[in-house]
mmCIF file with all atom_site columns, C-alpha atoms in Angstrom:
data_model
loop_
_atom_site.group_PDB
_atom_site.id
_atom_site.type_symbol
_atom_site.label_atom_id
_atom_site.label_alt_id
_atom_site.label_comp_id
_atom_site.label_asym_id
_atom_site.label_entity_id
_atom_site.label_seq_id
_atom_site.pdbx_PDB_ins_code
_atom_site.Cartn_x
_atom_site.Cartn_y
_atom_site.Cartn_z
_atom_site.occupancy
_atom_site.B_iso_or_equiv
_atom_site.pdbx_formal_charge
_atom_site.auth_seq_id
_atom_site.auth_comp_id
_atom_site.auth_asym_id
_atom_site.auth_atom_id
_atom_site.pdbx_PDB_model_num
ATOM 1   C CA . UNK A 1 1   ? 0.000   0.000  0.000   1.00 52.00 ? 172 UNK A CA 1
ATOM 2   C CA . UNK A 1 2   ? 1.338   3.458  -0.953  1.00 76.00 ? 173 UNK A CA 1
ATOM 3   C CA . UNK A 1 3   ? 2.291   5.767  1.880   1.00 90.00 ? 174 UNK A CA 1
ATOM 4   C CA . UNK A 1 4   ? 0.214   8.932  2.020   1.00 95.00 ? 175 UNK A CA 1
ATOM 5   C CA . UNK A 1 5   ? 2.770   10.594 4.294   1.00 96.00 ? 176 UNK A CA 1
ATOM 6   C CA . UNK A 1 6   ? 6.505   9.934  4.495   1.00 96.00 ? 177 UNK A CA 1
ATOM 7   C CA . UNK A 1 7   ? 8.460   11.895 7.101   1.00 96.00 ? 178 UNK A CA 1
ATOM 8   C CA . UNK A 1 8   ? 12.203  11.272 7.177   1.00 96.00 ? 179 UNK A CA 1
ATOM 9   C CA . UNK A 1 9   ? 14.755  12.544 9.700   1.00 96.00 ? 180 UNK A CA 1
ATOM 10  C CA . UNK A 1 10  ? 12.828  15.711 10.508  1.00 96.00 ? 181 UNK A CA 1
ATOM 11  C CA . UNK A 1 11  ? 14.595  18.370 12.616  1.00 97.00 ? 182 UNK A CA 1
ATOM 12  C CA . UNK A 1 12  ? 13.596  21.814 13.791  1.00 97.00 ? 183 UNK A CA 1
ATOM 13  C CA . UNK A 1 13  ? 15.906  24.203 15.623  1.00 95.00 ? 184 UNK A CA 1
ATOM 14  C CA . UNK A 1 14  ? 15.055  27.456 17.383  1.00 94.00 ? 185 UNK A CA 1
ATOM 15  C CA . UNK A 1 15  ? 18.475  28.992 17.756  1.00 93.00 ? 186 UNK A CA 1
ATOM 16  C CA . UNK A 1 16  ? 20.516  26.295 19.477  1.00 92.00 ? 187 UNK A CA 1
ATOM 17  C CA . UNK A 1 17  ? 17.471  24.540 20.891  1.00 93.00 ? 188 UNK A CA 1
ATOM 18  C CA . UNK A 1 18  ? 16.414  21.422 18.971  1.00 94.00 ? 189 UNK A CA 1
ATOM 19  C CA . UNK A 1 19  ? 12.623  21.245 19.305  1.00 95.00 ? 190 UNK A CA 1
ATOM 20  C CA . UNK A 1 20  ? 12.241  18.245 16.984  1.00 96.00 ? 191 UNK A CA 1
ATOM 21  C CA . UNK A 1 21  ? 15.003  15.700 16.391  1.00 96.00 ? 192 UNK A CA 1
ATOM 22  C CA . UNK A 1 22  ? 15.256  12.805 13.924  1.00 95.00 ? 193 UNK A CA 1
ATOM 23  C CA . UNK A 1 23  ? 11.503  12.266 13.597  1.00 96.00 ? 194 UNK A CA 1
ATOM 24  C CA . UNK A 1 24  ? 10.532  9.698  10.951  1.00 97.00 ? 195 UNK A CA 1
ATOM 25  C CA . UNK A 1 25  ? 7.196   7.989  10.331  1.00 96.00 ? 196 UNK A CA 1
ATOM 26  C CA . UNK A 1 26  ? 4.677   7.144  7.620   1.00 96.00 ? 197 UNK A CA 1
ATOM 27  C CA . UNK A 1 27  ? 0.903   7.062  7.176   1.00 96.00 ? 198 UNK A CA 1
ATOM 28  C CA . UNK A 1 28  ? -1.332  4.894  5.010   1.00 94.00 ? 199 UNK A CA 1
ATOM 29  C CA . UNK A 1 29  ? -4.983  5.117  4.008   1.00 93.00 ? 200 UNK A CA 1
ATOM 30  C CA . UNK A 1 30  ? -7.209  3.797  6.780   1.00 92.00 ? 201 UNK A CA 1
ATOM 31  C CA . UNK A 1 31  ? -4.761  4.642  9.559   1.00 95.00 ? 202 UNK A CA 1
ATOM 32  C CA . UNK A 1 32  ? -5.599  7.021  12.403  1.00 95.00 ? 203 UNK A CA 1
ATOM 33  C CA . UNK A 1 33  ? -2.375  7.900  14.188  1.00 96.00 ? 204 UNK A CA 1
ATOM 34  C CA . UNK A 1 34  ? -2.725  9.345  17.676  1.00 94.00 ? 205 UNK A CA 1
ATOM 35  C CA . UNK A 1 35  ? 0.246   11.691 18.064  1.00 95.00 ? 206 UNK A CA 1
ATOM 36  C CA . UNK A 1 36  ? 0.869   12.175 21.775  1.00 94.00 ? 207 UNK A CA 1
ATOM 37  C CA . UNK A 1 37  ? 3.189   14.189 23.974  1.00 92.00 ? 208 UNK A CA 1
ATOM 38  C CA . UNK A 1 38  ? 3.247   16.533 26.936  1.00 91.00 ? 209 UNK A CA 1
ATOM 39  C CA . UNK A 1 39  ? 3.103   20.286 26.342  1.00 88.00 ? 210 UNK A CA 1
ATOM 40  C CA . UNK A 1 40  ? 6.351   21.429 24.765  1.00 88.00 ? 211 UNK A CA 1
ATOM 41  C CA . UNK A 1 41  ? 7.303   17.942 23.569  1.00 91.00 ? 212 UNK A CA 1
ATOM 42  C CA . UNK A 1 42  ? 7.305   18.955 19.881  1.00 92.00 ? 213 UNK A CA 1
ATOM 43  C CA . UNK A 1 43  ? 3.828   17.811 18.761  1.00 91.00 ? 214 UNK A CA 1
ATOM 44  C CA . UNK A 1 44  ? 2.553   21.054 17.321  1.00 89.00 ? 215 UNK A CA 1
ATOM 45  C CA . UNK A 1 45  ? 5.939   21.930 15.811  1.00 93.00 ? 216 UNK A CA 1
ATOM 46  C CA . UNK A 1 46  ? 5.966   18.572 14.027  1.00 94.00 ? 217 UNK A CA 1
ATOM 47  C CA . UNK A 1 47  ? 2.393   19.005 12.792  1.00 92.00 ? 218 UNK A CA 1
ATOM 48  C CA . UNK A 1 48  ? 3.142   22.504 11.530  1.00 92.00 ? 219 UNK A CA 1
ATOM 49  C CA . UNK A 1 49  ? 6.125   21.197 9.561   1.00 95.00 ? 220 UNK A CA 1
ATOM 50  C CA . UNK A 1 50  ? 3.987   18.354 8.244   1.00 94.00 ? 221 UNK A CA 1
ATOM 51  C CA . UNK A 1 51  ? 1.445   20.889 6.966   1.00 92.00 ? 222 UNK A CA 1
ATOM 52  C CA . UNK A 1 52  ? 3.982   23.259 5.441   1.00 91.00 ? 223 UNK A CA 1
ATOM 53  C CA . UNK A 1 53  ? 3.335   26.065 7.937   1.00 91.00 ? 224 UNK A CA 1
ATOM 54  C CA . UNK A 1 54  ? 6.857   25.747 9.349   1.00 93.00 ? 225 UNK A CA 1
ATOM 55  C CA . UNK A 1 55  ? 10.028  24.974 7.422   1.00 94.00 ? 226 UNK A CA 1
ATOM 56  C CA . UNK A 1 56  ? 12.113  22.077 8.756   1.00 95.00 ? 227 UNK A CA 1
ATOM 57  C CA . UNK A 1 57  ? 15.725  22.759 9.671   1.00 96.00 ? 228 UNK A CA 1
ATOM 58  C CA . UNK A 1 58  ? 16.519  19.376 8.112   1.00 96.00 ? 229 UNK A CA 1
ATOM 59  C CA . UNK A 1 59  ? 14.696  16.335 6.812   1.00 96.00 ? 230 UNK A CA 1
ATOM 60  C CA . UNK A 1 60  ? 11.964  15.698 4.251   1.00 96.00 ? 231 UNK A CA 1
ATOM 61  C CA . UNK A 1 61  ? 8.182   15.459 4.162   1.00 96.00 ? 232 UNK A CA 1
ATOM 62  C CA . UNK A 1 62  ? 6.292   13.848 1.288   1.00 96.00 ? 233 UNK A CA 1
ATOM 63  C CA . UNK A 1 63  ? 2.521   14.069 0.957   1.00 96.00 ? 234 UNK A CA 1
ATOM 64  C CA . UNK A 1 64  ? 1.103   11.470 -1.421  1.00 93.00 ? 235 UNK A CA 1
ATOM 65  C CA . UNK A 1 65  ? 4.583   11.093 -2.896  1.00 93.00 ? 236 UNK A CA 1
ATOM 66  C CA . UNK A 1 66  ? 5.111   14.835 -3.432  1.00 95.00 ? 237 UNK A CA 1
ATOM 67  C CA . UNK A 1 67  ? 7.946   16.649 -1.679  1.00 96.00 ? 238 UNK A CA 1
ATOM 68  C CA . UNK A 1 68  ? 6.372   19.337 0.511   1.00 96.00 ? 239 UNK A CA 1
ATOM 69  C CA . UNK A 1 69  ? 9.450   21.574 0.460   1.00 93.00 ? 240 UNK A CA 1
ATOM 70  C CA . UNK A 1 70  ? 10.102  21.406 -3.271  1.00 94.00 ? 241 UNK A CA 1
ATOM 71  C CA . UNK A 1 71  ? 6.460   21.461 -4.438  1.00 95.00 ? 242 UNK A CA 1
ATOM 72  C CA . UNK A 1 72  ? 4.429   22.998 -1.597  1.00 94.00 ? 243 UNK A CA 1
ATOM 73  C CA . UNK A 1 73  ? 1.323   23.990 -3.577  1.00 92.00 ? 244 UNK A CA 1
ATOM 74  C CA . UNK A 1 74  ? 0.964   20.594 -5.235  1.00 94.00 ? 245 UNK A CA 1
ATOM 75  C CA . UNK A 1 75  ? 1.651   18.733 -1.974  1.00 95.00 ? 246 UNK A CA 1
ATOM 76  C CA . UNK A 1 76  ? -0.837  20.815 0.037   1.00 93.00 ? 247 UNK A CA 1
ATOM 77  C CA . UNK A 1 77  ? -3.548  19.948 -2.471  1.00 92.00 ? 248 UNK A CA 1
ATOM 78  C CA . UNK A 1 78  ? -3.501  16.479 -0.891  1.00 94.00 ? 249 UNK A CA 1
ATOM 79  C CA . UNK A 1 79  ? -3.571  17.804 2.670   1.00 95.00 ? 250 UNK A CA 1
ATOM 80  C CA . UNK A 1 80  ? -6.319  19.011 5.007   1.00 94.00 ? 251 UNK A CA 1
ATOM 81  C CA . UNK A 1 81  ? -5.441  20.721 8.297   1.00 93.00 ? 252 UNK A CA 1
ATOM 82  C CA . UNK A 1 82  ? -7.419  21.659 11.383  1.00 91.00 ? 253 UNK A CA 1
ATOM 83  C CA . UNK A 1 83  ? -5.363  23.602 13.948  1.00 89.00 ? 254 UNK A CA 1
ATOM 84  C CA . UNK A 1 84  ? -6.251  23.560 17.636  1.00 84.00 ? 255 UNK A CA 1
ATOM 85  C CA . UNK A 1 85  ? -8.302  26.734 17.189  1.00 86.00 ? 256 UNK A CA 1
ATOM 86  C CA . UNK A 1 86  ? -10.537 26.185 14.114  1.00 87.00 ? 257 UNK A CA 1
ATOM 87  C CA . UNK A 1 87  ? -9.954  28.920 11.490  1.00 88.00 ? 258 UNK A CA 1
ATOM 88  C CA . UNK A 1 88  ? -13.584 30.010 11.306  1.00 95.00 ? 259 UNK A CA 1
ATOM 89  C CA . UNK A 1 89  ? -15.151 33.306 10.225  1.00 96.00 ? 260 UNK A CA 1
ATOM 90  C CA . UNK A 1 90  ? -17.960 33.321 12.735  1.00 95.00 ? 261 UNK A CA 1
ATOM 91  C CA . UNK A 1 91  ? -19.877 36.188 11.141  1.00 97.00 ? 262 UNK A CA 1
ATOM 92  C CA . UNK A 1 92  ? -20.544 33.964 8.099   1.00 97.00 ? 263 UNK A CA 1
ATOM 93  C CA . UNK A 1 93  ? -23.125 31.239 7.700   1.00 98.00 ? 264 UNK A CA 1
ATOM 94  C CA . UNK A 1 94  ? -21.929 27.653 7.342   1.00 97.00 ? 265 UNK A CA 1
ATOM 95  C CA . UNK A 1 95  ? -22.635 27.715 3.593   1.00 97.00 ? 266 UNK A CA 1
ATOM 96  C CA . UNK A 1 96  ? -20.892 31.055 3.102   1.00 98.00 ? 267 UNK A CA 1
ATOM 97  C CA . UNK A 1 97  ? -17.811 29.851 4.941   1.00 97.00 ? 268 UNK A CA 1
ATOM 98  C CA . UNK A 1 98  ? -17.576 26.522 3.133   1.00 97.00 ? 269 UNK A CA 1
ATOM 99  C CA . UNK A 1 99  ? -18.022 28.209 -0.241  1.00 97.00 ? 270 UNK A CA 1
ATOM 100 C CA . UNK A 1 100 ? -15.187 30.587 0.654   1.00 97.00 ? 271 UNK A CA 1
ATOM 101 C CA . UNK A 1 101 ? -12.974 27.622 1.643   1.00 96.00 ? 272 UNK A CA 1
ATOM 102 C CA . UNK A 1 102 ? -13.797 25.862 -1.619  1.00 96.00 ? 273 UNK A CA 1
ATOM 103 C CA . UNK A 1 103 ? -12.678 28.937 -3.535  1.00 95.00 ? 274 UNK A CA 1
ATOM 104 C CA . UNK A 1 104 ? -9.435  29.073 -1.528  1.00 93.00 ? 275 UNK A CA 1
ATOM 105 C CA . UNK A 1 105 ? -8.763  25.485 -2.579  1.00 92.00 ? 276 UNK A CA 1
ATOM 106 C CA . UNK A 1 106 ? -9.392  26.478 -6.218  1.00 92.00 ? 277 UNK A CA 1
ATOM 107 C CA . UNK A 1 107 ? -12.275 24.079 -6.635  1.00 95.00 ? 278 UNK A CA 1
ATOM 108 C CA . UNK A 1 108 ? -13.924 24.847 -10.014 1.00 95.00 ? 279 UNK A CA 1
ATOM 109 C CA . UNK A 1 109 ? -16.994 27.045 -9.631  1.00 95.00 ? 280 UNK A CA 1
ATOM 110 C CA . UNK A 1 110 ? -19.293 24.482 -11.214 1.00 96.00 ? 281 UNK A CA 1
ATOM 111 C CA . UNK A 1 111 ? -18.164 21.818 -8.708  1.00 96.00 ? 282 UNK A CA 1
ATOM 112 C CA . UNK A 1 112 ? -18.467 23.847 -5.493  1.00 96.00 ? 283 UNK A CA 1
ATOM 113 C CA . UNK A 1 113 ? -22.145 23.104 -4.763  1.00 96.00 ? 284 UNK A CA 1
ATOM 114 C CA . UNK A 1 114 ? -21.561 19.346 -5.083  1.00 96.00 ? 285 UNK A CA 1
ATOM 115 C CA . UNK A 1 115 ? -18.458 19.465 -2.873  1.00 95.00 ? 286 UNK A CA 1
ATOM 116 C CA . UNK A 1 116 ? -20.354 21.456 -0.244  1.00 96.00 ? 287 UNK A CA 1
ATOM 117 C CA . UNK A 1 117 ? -23.255 19.007 -0.276  1.00 96.00 ? 288 UNK A CA 1
ATOM 118 C CA . UNK A 1 118 ? -20.877 16.071 0.141   1.00 93.00 ? 289 UNK A CA 1
ATOM 119 C CA . UNK A 1 119 ? -18.889 17.589 2.991   1.00 92.00 ? 290 UNK A CA 1
ATOM 120 C CA . UNK A 1 120 ? -21.984 18.758 4.871   1.00 94.00 ? 291 UNK A CA 1
ATOM 121 C CA . UNK A 1 121 ? -23.452 15.278 4.603   1.00 91.00 ? 292 UNK A CA 1
ATOM 122 C CA . UNK A 1 122 ? -20.248 13.661 5.884   1.00 87.00 ? 293 UNK A CA 1
ATOM 123 C CA . UNK A 1 123 ? -19.895 16.095 8.776   1.00 89.00 ? 294 UNK A CA 1
ATOM 124 C CA . UNK A 1 124 ? -23.565 16.278 9.783   1.00 89.00 ? 295 UNK A CA 1
ATOM 125 C CA . UNK A 1 125 ? -24.042 19.943 8.893   1.00 94.00 ? 296 UNK A CA 1
ATOM 126 C CA . UNK A 1 126 ? -27.071 19.780 6.588   1.00 94.00 ? 297 UNK A CA 1
ATOM 127 C CA . UNK A 1 127 ? -29.488 21.186 9.169   1.00 95.00 ? 298 UNK A CA 1
ATOM 128 C CA . UNK A 1 128 ? -27.339 24.243 9.984   1.00 96.00 ? 299 UNK A CA 1
ATOM 129 C CA . UNK A 1 129 ? -26.398 25.369 6.471   1.00 96.00 ? 300 UNK A CA 1
ATOM 130 C CA . UNK A 1 130 ? -27.896 28.828 6.859   1.00 96.00 ? 301 UNK A CA 1
ATOM 131 C CA . UNK A 1 131 ? -26.990 29.401 10.509  1.00 97.00 ? 302 UNK A CA 1
ATOM 132 C CA . UNK A 1 132 ? -24.305 31.876 11.551  1.00 98.00 ? 303 UNK A CA 1
ATOM 133 C CA . UNK A 1 133 ? -21.267 30.004 12.809  1.00 97.00 ? 304 UNK A CA 1
ATOM 134 C CA . UNK A 1 134 ? -21.199 32.228 15.911  1.00 96.00 ? 305 UNK A CA 1
ATOM 135 C CA . UNK A 1 135 ? -24.616 30.858 16.928  1.00 96.00 ? 306 UNK A CA 1
ATOM 136 C CA . UNK A 1 136 ? -23.551 27.200 16.801  1.00 95.00 ? 307 UNK A CA 1
ATOM 137 C CA . UNK A 1 137 ? -22.212 24.999 19.584  1.00 90.00 ? 308 UNK A CA 1
ATOM 138 C CA . UNK A 1 138 ? -18.563 24.124 20.054  1.00 88.00 ? 309 UNK A CA 1
ATOM 139 C CA . UNK A 1 139 ? -19.276 20.654 18.670  1.00 87.00 ? 310 UNK A CA 1
ATOM 140 C CA . UNK A 1 140 ? -20.766 22.040 15.471  1.00 91.00 ? 311 UNK A CA 1
ATOM 141 C CA . UNK A 1 141 ? -17.883 24.480 15.114  1.00 92.00 ? 312 UNK A CA 1
ATOM 142 C CA . UNK A 1 142 ? -15.430 21.574 15.324  1.00 90.00 ? 313 UNK A CA 1
ATOM 143 C CA . UNK A 1 143 ? -17.444 19.799 12.617  1.00 90.00 ? 314 UNK A CA 1
ATOM 144 C CA . UNK A 1 144 ? -17.201 22.914 10.440  1.00 94.00 ? 315 UNK A CA 1
ATOM 145 C CA . UNK A 1 145 ? -13.449 23.005 11.077  1.00 93.00 ? 316 UNK A CA 1
ATOM 146 C CA . UNK A 1 146 ? -13.171 19.407 9.886   1.00 91.00 ? 317 UNK A CA 1
ATOM 147 C CA . UNK A 1 147 ? -15.417 20.190 6.904   1.00 93.00 ? 318 UNK A CA 1
ATOM 148 C CA . UNK A 1 148 ? -13.115 22.981 5.724   1.00 94.00 ? 319 UNK A CA 1
ATOM 149 C CA . UNK A 1 149 ? -10.184 20.590 6.033   1.00 92.00 ? 320 UNK A CA 1
ATOM 150 C CA . UNK A 1 150 ? -11.732 17.948 3.768   1.00 92.00 ? 321 UNK A CA 1
ATOM 151 C CA . UNK A 1 151 ? -13.828 19.948 1.286   1.00 95.00 ? 322 UNK A CA 1
ATOM 152 C CA . UNK A 1 152 ? -11.148 19.474 -1.399  1.00 94.00 ? 323 UNK A CA 1
ATOM 153 C CA . UNK A 1 153 ? -11.040 15.705 -0.659  1.00 92.00 ? 324 UNK A CA 1
ATOM 154 C CA . UNK A 1 154 ? -7.402  15.507 0.476   1.00 94.00 ? 325 UNK A CA 1
ATOM 155 C CA . UNK A 1 155 ? -5.692  12.167 0.986   1.00 93.00 ? 326 UNK A CA 1
ATOM 156 C CA . UNK A 1 156 ? -4.314  13.259 4.375   1.00 95.00 ? 327 UNK A CA 1
ATOM 157 C CA . UNK A 1 157 ? -6.105  14.949 7.288   1.00 94.00 ? 328 UNK A CA 1
ATOM 158 C CA . UNK A 1 158 ? -4.103  16.487 10.145  1.00 94.00 ? 329 UNK A CA 1
ATOM 159 C CA . UNK A 1 159 ? -5.981  17.515 13.300  1.00 92.00 ? 330 UNK A CA 1
ATOM 160 C CA . UNK A 1 160 ? -4.471  19.318 16.286  1.00 90.00 ? 331 UNK A CA 1
ATOM 161 C CA . UNK A 1 161 ? -6.566  18.661 19.423  1.00 87.00 ? 332 UNK A CA 1
ATOM 162 C CA . UNK A 1 162 ? -9.886  18.213 17.548  1.00 86.00 ? 333 UNK A CA 1
ATOM 163 C CA . UNK A 1 163 ? -11.805 17.330 20.732  1.00 84.00 ? 334 UNK A CA 1
ATOM 164 C CA . UNK A 1 164 ? -10.590 20.063 23.049  1.00 78.00 ? 335 UNK A CA 1
ATOM 165 C CA . UNK A 1 165 ? -13.446 21.724 24.934  1.00 77.00 ? 336 UNK A CA 1
ATOM 166 C CA . UNK A 1 166 ? -16.111 19.272 23.790  1.00 81.00 ? 337 UNK A CA 1
ATOM 167 C CA . UNK A 1 167 ? -18.628 17.566 26.068  1.00 84.00 ? 338 UNK A CA 1
ATOM 168 C CA . UNK A 1 168 ? -18.863 13.732 26.159  1.00 87.00 ? 339 UNK A CA 1
ATOM 169 C CA . UNK A 1 169 ? -21.666 13.553 23.581  1.00 86.00 ? 340 UNK A CA 1
ATOM 170 C CA . UNK A 1 170 ? -19.813 15.857 21.185  1.00 82.00 ? 341 UNK A CA 1
ATOM 171 C CA . UNK A 1 171 ? -16.612 13.823 21.655  1.00 85.00 ? 342 UNK A CA 1
ATOM 172 C CA . UNK A 1 172 ? -18.499 10.646 20.752  1.00 87.00 ? 343 UNK A CA 1
ATOM 173 C CA . UNK A 1 173 ? -19.901 12.288 17.613  1.00 85.00 ? 344 UNK A CA 1
ATOM 174 C CA . UNK A 1 174 ? -16.491 13.598 16.463  1.00 83.00 ? 345 UNK A CA 1
ATOM 175 C CA . UNK A 1 175 ? -14.903 10.212 17.222  1.00 87.00 ? 346 UNK A CA 1
ATOM 176 C CA . UNK A 1 176 ? -17.399 8.435  14.965  1.00 89.00 ? 347 UNK A CA 1
ATOM 177 C CA . UNK A 1 177 ? -16.897 11.065 12.263  1.00 86.00 ? 348 UNK A CA 1
ATOM 178 C CA . UNK A 1 178 ? -13.144 10.483 12.282  1.00 88.00 ? 349 UNK A CA 1
ATOM 179 C CA . UNK A 1 179 ? -13.575 6.709  12.110  1.00 90.00 ? 350 UNK A CA 1
ATOM 180 C CA . UNK A 1 180 ? -15.870 7.163  9.097   1.00 89.00 ? 351 UNK A CA 1
ATOM 181 C CA . UNK A 1 181 ? -13.399 9.541  7.429   1.00 88.00 ? 352 UNK A CA 1
ATOM 182 C CA . UNK A 1 182 ? -10.534 7.094  7.910   1.00 90.00 ? 353 UNK A CA 1
ATOM 183 C CA . UNK A 1 183 ? -12.179 4.758  5.383   1.00 90.00 ? 354 UNK A CA 1
ATOM 184 C CA . UNK A 1 184 ? -11.204 7.201  2.640   1.00 88.00 ? 355 UNK A CA 1
ATOM 185 C CA . UNK A 1 185 ? -8.292  9.128  4.162   1.00 92.00 ? 356 UNK A CA 1
ATOM 186 C CA . UNK A 1 186 ? -5.238  8.795  6.384   1.00 95.00 ? 357 UNK A CA 1
ATOM 187 C CA . UNK A 1 187 ? -5.549  10.781 9.628   1.00 95.00 ? 358 UNK A CA 1
ATOM 188 C CA . UNK A 1 188 ? -2.992  12.149 12.091  1.00 96.00 ? 359 UNK A CA 1
ATOM 189 C CA . UNK A 1 189 ? -4.297  13.784 15.252  1.00 92.00 ? 360 UNK A CA 1
ATOM 190 C CA . UNK A 1 190 ? -2.840  15.088 18.460  1.00 91.00 ? 361 UNK A CA 1
ATOM 191 C CA . UNK A 1 191 ? -4.812  14.803 21.672  1.00 86.00 ? 362 UNK A CA 1
ATOM 192 C CA . UNK A 1 192 ? -4.502  14.924 25.437  1.00 85.00 ? 363 UNK A CA 1
ATOM 193 C CA . UNK A 1 193 ? -7.513  12.603 25.761  1.00 84.00 ? 364 UNK A CA 1
ATOM 194 C CA . UNK A 1 194 ? -5.557  9.369  26.078  1.00 88.00 ? 365 UNK A CA 1
ATOM 195 C CA . UNK A 1 195 ? -8.567  7.146  26.680  1.00 83.00 ? 366 UNK A CA 1
ATOM 196 C CA . UNK A 1 196 ? -10.180 8.480  23.497  1.00 83.00 ? 367 UNK A CA 1
ATOM 197 C CA . UNK A 1 197 ? -7.018  7.818  21.494  1.00 87.00 ? 368 UNK A CA 1
ATOM 198 C CA . UNK A 1 198 ? -7.058  4.221  22.701  1.00 88.00 ? 369 UNK A CA 1
ATOM 199 C CA . UNK A 1 199 ? -10.720 3.907  21.710  1.00 87.00 ? 370 UNK A CA 1
ATOM 200 C CA . UNK A 1 200 ? -10.498 4.702  18.003  1.00 89.00 ? 371 UNK A CA 1
ATOM 201 C CA . UNK A 1 201 ? -6.916  5.284  16.796  1.00 93.00 ? 372 UNK A CA 1
ATOM 202 C CA . UNK A 1 202 ? -5.219  2.471  14.872  1.00 94.00 ? 373 UNK A CA 1
ATOM 203 C CA . UNK A 1 203 ? -1.697  3.539  15.890  1.00 95.00 ? 374 UNK A CA 1
ATOM 204 C CA . UNK A 1 204 ? 0.004   5.691  18.505  1.00 94.00 ? 375 UNK A CA 1
ATOM 205 C CA . UNK A 1 205 ? 3.158   7.759  18.427  1.00 95.00 ? 376 UNK A CA 1
ATOM 206 C CA . UNK A 1 206 ? 4.628   9.422  21.488  1.00 95.00 ? 377 UNK A CA 1
ATOM 207 C CA . UNK A 1 207 ? 7.067   12.308 21.218  1.00 95.00 ? 378 UNK A CA 1
ATOM 208 C CA . UNK A 1 208 ? 9.172   13.401 24.187  1.00 95.00 ? 379 UNK A CA 1
ATOM 209 C CA . UNK A 1 209 ? 11.845  16.107 24.237  1.00 94.00 ? 380 UNK A CA 1
ATOM 210 C CA . UNK A 1 210 ? 11.492  16.345 20.457  1.00 94.00 ? 381 UNK A CA 1
ATOM 211 C CA . UNK A 1 211 ? 12.131  12.658 19.746  1.00 95.00 ? 382 UNK A CA 1
ATOM 212 C CA . UNK A 1 212 ? 9.740   9.833  18.950  1.00 96.00 ? 383 UNK A CA 1
ATOM 213 C CA . UNK A 1 213 ? 9.966   7.388  21.847  1.00 95.00 ? 384 UNK A CA 1
ATOM 214 C CA . UNK A 1 214 ? 7.184   5.063  20.688  1.00 94.00 ? 385 UNK A CA 1
ATOM 215 C CA . UNK A 1 215 ? 5.583   4.069  17.382  1.00 94.00 ? 386 UNK A CA 1
ATOM 216 C CA . UNK A 1 216 ? 3.184   1.167  17.699  1.00 92.00 ? 387 UNK A CA 1
ATOM 217 C CA . UNK A 1 217 ? -0.020  -0.277 16.260  1.00 93.00 ? 388 UNK A CA 1
ATOM 218 C CA . UNK A 1 218 ? -2.829  -0.150 18.784  1.00 91.00 ? 389 UNK A CA 1
ATOM 219 C CA . UNK A 1 219 ? -3.708  -3.815 18.299  1.00 88.00 ? 390 UNK A CA 1
ATOM 220 C CA . UNK A 1 220 ? -0.201  -4.850 19.390  1.00 88.00 ? 391 UNK A CA 1
ATOM 221 C CA . UNK A 1 221 ? -0.433  -3.238 22.811  1.00 81.00 ? 392 UNK A CA 1
ATOM 222 C CA . UNK A 1 222 ? -0.349  -5.551 25.800  1.00 70.00 ? 393 UNK A CA 1
ATOM 223 C CA . UNK A 1 223 ? -2.629  -5.167 28.796  1.00 70.00 ? 394 UNK A CA 1
ATOM 224 C CA . UNK A 1 224 ? -1.103  -1.738 29.505  1.00 78.00 ? 395 UNK A CA 1
ATOM 225 C CA . UNK A 1 225 ? -3.338  1.219  28.755  1.00 87.00 ? 396 UNK A CA 1
ATOM 226 C CA . UNK A 1 226 ? -2.203  4.087  26.552  1.00 89.00 ? 397 UNK A CA 1
ATOM 227 C CA . UNK A 1 227 ? -2.228  6.257  29.665  1.00 88.00 ? 398 UNK A CA 1
ATOM 228 C CA . UNK A 1 228 ? 0.151   3.928  31.522  1.00 89.00 ? 399 UNK A CA 1
ATOM 229 C CA . UNK A 1 229 ? 2.513   3.728  28.539  1.00 90.00 ? 400 UNK A CA 1
ATOM 230 C CA . UNK A 1 230 ? 2.397   7.493  28.060  1.00 90.00 ? 401 UNK A CA 1
ATOM 231 C CA . UNK A 1 231 ? 3.178   8.221  31.709  1.00 90.00 ? 402 UNK A CA 1
ATOM 232 C CA . UNK A 1 232 ? 6.042   5.715  31.797  1.00 90.00 ? 403 UNK A CA 1
ATOM 233 C CA . UNK A 1 233 ? 7.690   7.253  28.722  1.00 91.00 ? 404 UNK A CA 1
ATOM 234 C CA . UNK A 1 234 ? 7.200   10.929 29.551  1.00 90.00 ? 405 UNK A CA 1
ATOM 235 C CA . UNK A 1 235 ? 7.818   11.033 33.303  1.00 84.00 ? 406 UNK A CA 1
ATOM 236 C CA . UNK A 1 236 ? 11.451  12.169 32.937  1.00 71.00 ? 407 UNK A CA 1
#
């Protein structure tokens, strides 16, 4: 199976401080990688490099076989990104915002309506199409954030803390949405909700002091919980 993401020997320095060191991993269609680490471990820096928002000091990133550094526009066409704070224009309706996002992704004008219908159906937004985003719940706003990340049907979806601030019902809904999306995409997400990661992710990666200290398929874990493994690897 072709790798949707190939990260090789990724480094990021801030002055003399090495925030990310020798990070390498890959992602395939159907995988949901839970990318874990304490605050300051290098998670967000790695995700920002993966999405082309931050230039690596060394190393390579390929998205669907395309080098992100050498061909950023082409590579980003295959990438959808939801940062921790969803990039929403809350004075717009859901339809207005999604149409704007479709235009940003250079979706042909004649195809926009179909793309919007598809993404609203997948994210459960049909009933709020004409509502102002500011009037919607946190759960719906997260759904809209995911919708803008996938409206151009990217191969890879990267989510930074997609469940932060959600109540248990909203978390369950987003979890099921991500599982459904993984049938057609590869997904990388960071989260502090370790029990949730164990529930639906196919793989886990733990980063500590800028280095990957664990890469493992979820179905190969022993009786230890993700929380126990995480605490044992990040306690120093």
